[in-house]
Coordinates of C-alpha atoms in Angstrom, one line a residue:
X1 CA 205.5 -45.1 -167.5
X2 CA 204.6 -47.1 -164.4
X3 CA 202.2 -44.6 -162.9
X4 CA 198.6 -45.4 -163.6
X5 CA 197.4 -41.9 -164.1
X6 CA 196.5 -39.7 -167.0
X7 CA 199.3 -37.5 -168.3
X8 CA 198.5 -33.8 -168.0
X9 CA 201.3 -32.8 -170.4
X10 CA 204.7 -33.9 -171.6
X11 CA 207.9 -32.1 -172.6
X12 CA 211.0 -33.5 -174.2
X13 CA 212.2 -35.1 -171.0
X14 CA 209.3 -34.8 -168.5
X15 CA 205.8 -36.1 -167.8
X16 CA 203.3 -34.1 -165.7
X17 CA 200.7 -36.2 -163.8
X18 CA 198.4 -35.4 -160.8
X19 CA 199.0 -35.9 -157.1
X20 CA 196.9 -38.5 -155.3
X21 CA 196.7 -39.8 -151.7
X22 CA 199.3 -42.5 -152.4
X23 CA 202.0 -39.9 -153.1
X24 CA 202.9 -39.1 -149.4
X25 CA 206.5 -40.4 -149.9
X26 CA 207.0 -38.3 -153.0
X27 CA 205.5 -35.2 -151.3
X28 CA 207.7 -35.7 -148.3
X29 CA 210.8 -36.2 -150.5
X30 CA 210.1 -32.7 -152.0
X31 CA 208.4 -30.6 -149.3
X32 CA 210.1 -32.4 -146.4
X33 CA 213.6 -31.4 -147.6
X34 CA 214.9 -28.2 -146.0
X35 CA 217.3 -27.4 -148.9
X36 CA 214.2 -27.4 -151.2
X37 CA 211.7 -25.7 -149.0
X38 CA 214.0 -22.9 -147.9
X39 CA 213.6 -21.5 -151.4
X40 CA 209.9 -21.4 -151.0
X41 CA 209.2 -20.4 -147.4
X42 CA 212.5 -19.7 -145.8
X43 CA 211.6 -22.2 -143.0
X44 CA 213.1 -25.3 -141.7
X45 CA 211.8 -28.6 -143.0
X46 CA 208.0 -28.9 -143.1
X47 CA 206.5 -31.3 -140.6
X48 CA 204.8 -34.4 -141.7
X49 CA 201.5 -32.7 -141.0
X50 CA 202.4 -29.7 -143.1
X51 CA 203.5 -31.9 -146.0
X52 CA 200.3 -33.9 -145.7
X53 CA 198.3 -30.6 -145.7
X54 CA 200.2 -29.4 -148.8
X55 CA 199.5 -32.7 -150.6
X56 CA 195.8 -32.5 -149.7
X57 CA 195.7 -28.9 -150.9
X58 CA 197.1 -29.9 -154.3
X59 CA 194.7 -32.7 -154.7
X60 CA 191.7 -30.5 -153.8
X61 CA 192.9 -27.7 -156.1
X62 CA 192.9 -30.2 -159.0
X63 CA 189.4 -31.4 -158.2
X64 CA 188.0 -27.8 -157.8
X65 CA 190.1 -25.8 -160.2
X66 CA 191.5 -28.3 -162.7
X67 CA 195.1 -27.3 -162.0
X68 CA 197.8 -27.9 -159.4
X69 CA 201.5 -28.0 -159.0
X70 CA 201.7 -31.3 -160.9
X71 CA 204.2 -33.9 -160.0
X72 CA 207.0 -34.3 -162.5
X73 CA 208.6 -37.5 -163.7
X74 CA 211.6 -38.1 -166.0
X75 CA 210.4 -39.8 -169.2
X76 CA 213.5 -42.0 -169.4
X77 CA 213.4 -43.4 -165.9
X78 CA 210.0 -42.6 -164.3
X79 CA 211.9 -40.9 -161.5
X80 CA 210.1 -38.2 -159.5
X81 CA 211.9 -34.9 -159.8
X82 CA 209.5 -32.3 -158.3
X83 CA 206.5 -30.4 -159.3
X84 CA 205.5 -27.6 -161.6
X85 CA 202.1 -26.1 -162.5
X86 CA 199.5 -23.5 -161.9
X87 CA 197.4 -22.1 -159.2
X88 CA 194.5 -19.6 -159.7
X89 CA 195.6 -16.1 -158.7
X90 CA 192.7 -14.0 -159.9
X91 CA 190.2 -16.3 -161.7
X92 CA 187.8 -13.5 -162.6
X93 CA 190.6 -11.9 -164.6
X94 CA 191.8 -15.3 -165.9
X95 CA 195.2 -14.9 -164.1
X96 CA 197.1 -17.9 -162.8
X97 CA 200.3 -18.3 -160.9
X98 CA 203.2 -20.4 -162.2
X99 CA 205.1 -22.4 -159.7
X100 CA 208.0 -24.9 -159.9
X101 CA 210.1 -26.8 -157.3
X102 CA 212.6 -29.6 -157.9
X103 CA 214.2 -32.2 -155.7
X104 CA 217.8 -31.4 -154.9
X105 CA 219.3 -34.2 -157.1
X106 CA 217.7 -32.6 -160.2
X107 CA 218.9 -29.0 -159.8
X108 CA 221.1 -27.5 -162.5
X109 CA 220.1 -29.8 -165.3
X110 CA 217.5 -27.6 -167.1
X111 CA 214.5 -29.5 -165.8
X112 CA 212.9 -26.5 -164.0
X113 CA 213.3 -24.4 -167.2
X114 CA 211.8 -27.1 -169.3
X115 CA 208.9 -27.8 -166.9
X116 CA 208.1 -24.1 -166.5
X117 CA 208.1 -23.6 -170.3
X118 CA 205.8 -26.6 -170.7
X119 CA 203.4 -25.2 -168.0
X120 CA 203.4 -21.8 -169.6
X121 CA 202.5 -23.2 -173.0
X122 CA 199.8 -25.4 -171.4
X123 CA 198.3 -22.4 -169.6
X124 CA 198.2 -20.2 -172.7
X125 CA 197.3 -22.8 -175.4
X126 CA 195.1 -25.3 -173.6
X127 CA 193.6 -23.3 -170.7
X128 CA 193.5 -20.0 -172.6
X129 CA 194.9 -18.1 -169.6
X130 CA 195.2 -14.4 -170.2
X131 CA 198.1 -13.7 -167.8
X132 CA 200.6 -15.6 -165.7
X133 CA 202.2 -14.3 -162.6
X134 CA 205.1 -15.7 -160.5
X135 CA 207.3 -14.9 -157.6
X136 CA 210.3 -16.5 -155.8
X137 CA 212.4 -16.3 -152.7
X138 CA 214.5 -13.1 -153.0
X139 CA 217.7 -15.1 -153.0
X140 CA 216.7 -17.7 -155.6
X141 CA 218.7 -16.5 -158.6
X142 CA 217.9 -19.7 -160.6
X143 CA 214.1 -19.0 -160.4
X144 CA 214.7 -15.3 -161.3
X145 CA 216.7 -16.5 -164.4
X146 CA 214.0 -19.0 -165.4
X147 CA 211.2 -16.4 -165.2
X148 CA 213.3 -13.9 -167.1
X149 CA 214.2 -16.4 -169.8
X150 CA 210.5 -17.2 -170.3
X151 CA 209.7 -13.5 -170.8
X152 CA 208.2 -12.7 -167.4
X153 CA 208.7 -9.0 -166.4
X154 CA 209.3 -8.0 -162.8
X155 CA 206.6 -5.7 -161.7
X156 CA 207.3 -5.0 -158.0
X157 CA 207.9 -6.7 -154.7
X158 CA 205.0 -8.0 -152.6
X159 CA 204.6 -9.5 -149.2
X160 CA 204.0 -13.3 -149.4
X161 CA 200.9 -13.9 -147.2
X162 CA 202.1 -17.4 -146.1
X163 CA 205.6 -16.4 -145.1
X164 CA 205.5 -12.6 -144.6
X165 CA 208.6 -12.4 -146.8
X166 CA 208.9 -9.7 -149.5
X167 CA 209.3 -11.4 -152.9
X168 CA 209.8 -10.2 -156.4
X169 CA 206.6 -10.4 -158.4
X170 CA 206.5 -11.1 -162.2
X171 CA 203.9 -11.0 -164.9
X172 CA 203.7 -12.7 -168.4
X173 CA 200.8 -11.9 -170.8
X174 CA 199.7 -14.3 -173.4
X175 CA 200.7 -12.0 -176.2
X176 CA 204.3 -11.8 -175.0
X177 CA 207.0 -12.7 -177.6
X178 CA 209.2 -15.1 -175.5
X179 CA 208.0 -18.2 -173.5

C-alpha cells in the first residue's frame, strides 16, 4: 500500500485508513460528485468549501473521538473507493452511527456491504460499542438492503437535522445474530 498511514482495519478486498489534510482531491472525488452526494443530502454537488469543511470534520472527529468515516482503498490496486465508518451518536449510551459512501465507479460490486460489515465488526469487537444506528436517503434501496443484510432493524423515520429530510432509522444491537 502506497499510503503512509496506519491501517485502521482490513477486509478481504479493502483497507480502511484515516483522512488527513492531503486528501482534498480524494474528498472532492467523493463528496464533490452530485451522483454520490444526492444519496446523502439530496442536494446538488457540494461546493469546494463544503467538501473542505467535511474533510476537516472527519479529521477532527478522529482526533477527538477516535472514529470517522474512514477512507477506503482497494487492496489489489490502492485505488480510493469511498468511505465507511462510525460517528458517535449517543456516547453516554455507547451508541454509534454507521455510515458508508462509495464513489460511483465502485457501486454494485459488493464493496459497500463488505466495508459496512467490517465496520460493524470493528465497532462491536474492538470498540465494544453497545448499539449501532444507521439511516439513509429514503430512495436509496442499496443502503436499505445492506443494513437489512447486516441485521439492522428499521425502527422509525426521523428528520435529518442537516437536510430536513425524513429518513428511515435503523438499529443493531451487539447481541444480534446477523452482521
